[in-house]
Amino acid sequence: ILIFSTGKLVITGAKSEEQAQEAAEKVRAVLADNDLLF
């Protein structure tokens, strides 16, 4: 997963859209747990 300073991210390596969505949710959870979401 690449996260850019603009806030955009790119998920690579997912075999399906479902896997990409799961990865995005995990990233969101980690960012929220560390108070990095605005």
Coordinates of C-alpha atoms in Angstrom, one line a residue:
I1 CA 0.0 0.0 0.0
L2 CA 1.4 3.4 -1.0
I3 CA 0.1 6.4 0.9
F4 CA 1.0 9.8 -0.6
S5 CA 1.2 13.2 1.2
T6 CA -1.9 14.3 -0.7
G7 CA -3.9 11.6 1.2
K8 CA -4.4 9.4 -1.7
L9 CA -3.4 5.7 -1.5
V10 CA -2.7 2.9 -4.0
I11 CA -3.3 -0.7 -3.0
T12 CA -1.2 -3.1 -5.0
G13 CA -1.1 -6.9 -5.0
A14 CA -4.8 -7.5 -4.4
K15 CA -6.2 -10.4 -6.5
S16 CA -9.8 -9.0 -6.3
E17 CA -11.6 -5.8 -5.6
E18 CA -12.8 -7.4 -2.3
Q19 CA -9.2 -7.9 -1.2
A20 CA -8.5 -4.3 -2.1
Q21 CA -11.5 -3.1 0.0
E22 CA -10.3 -5.3 2.9
A23 CA -6.9 -3.7 2.7
A24 CA -8.3 -0.2 2.6
E25 CA -10.4 -0.9 5.7
K26 CA -7.4 -2.3 7.6
V27 CA -5.4 0.9 6.7
R28 CA -8.3 3.1 7.8
A29 CA -8.5 1.2 11.1
V30 CA -4.7 1.5 11.7
L31 CA -4.8 5.3 10.9
A32 CA -7.8 5.8 13.2
D33 CA -6.2 3.8 16.1
N34 CA -3.2 6.1 15.8
D35 CA -5.3 9.3 15.6
L36 CA -4.1 10.0 12.1
L37 CA -7.5 10.6 10.4
F38 CA -8.7 14.2 10.1

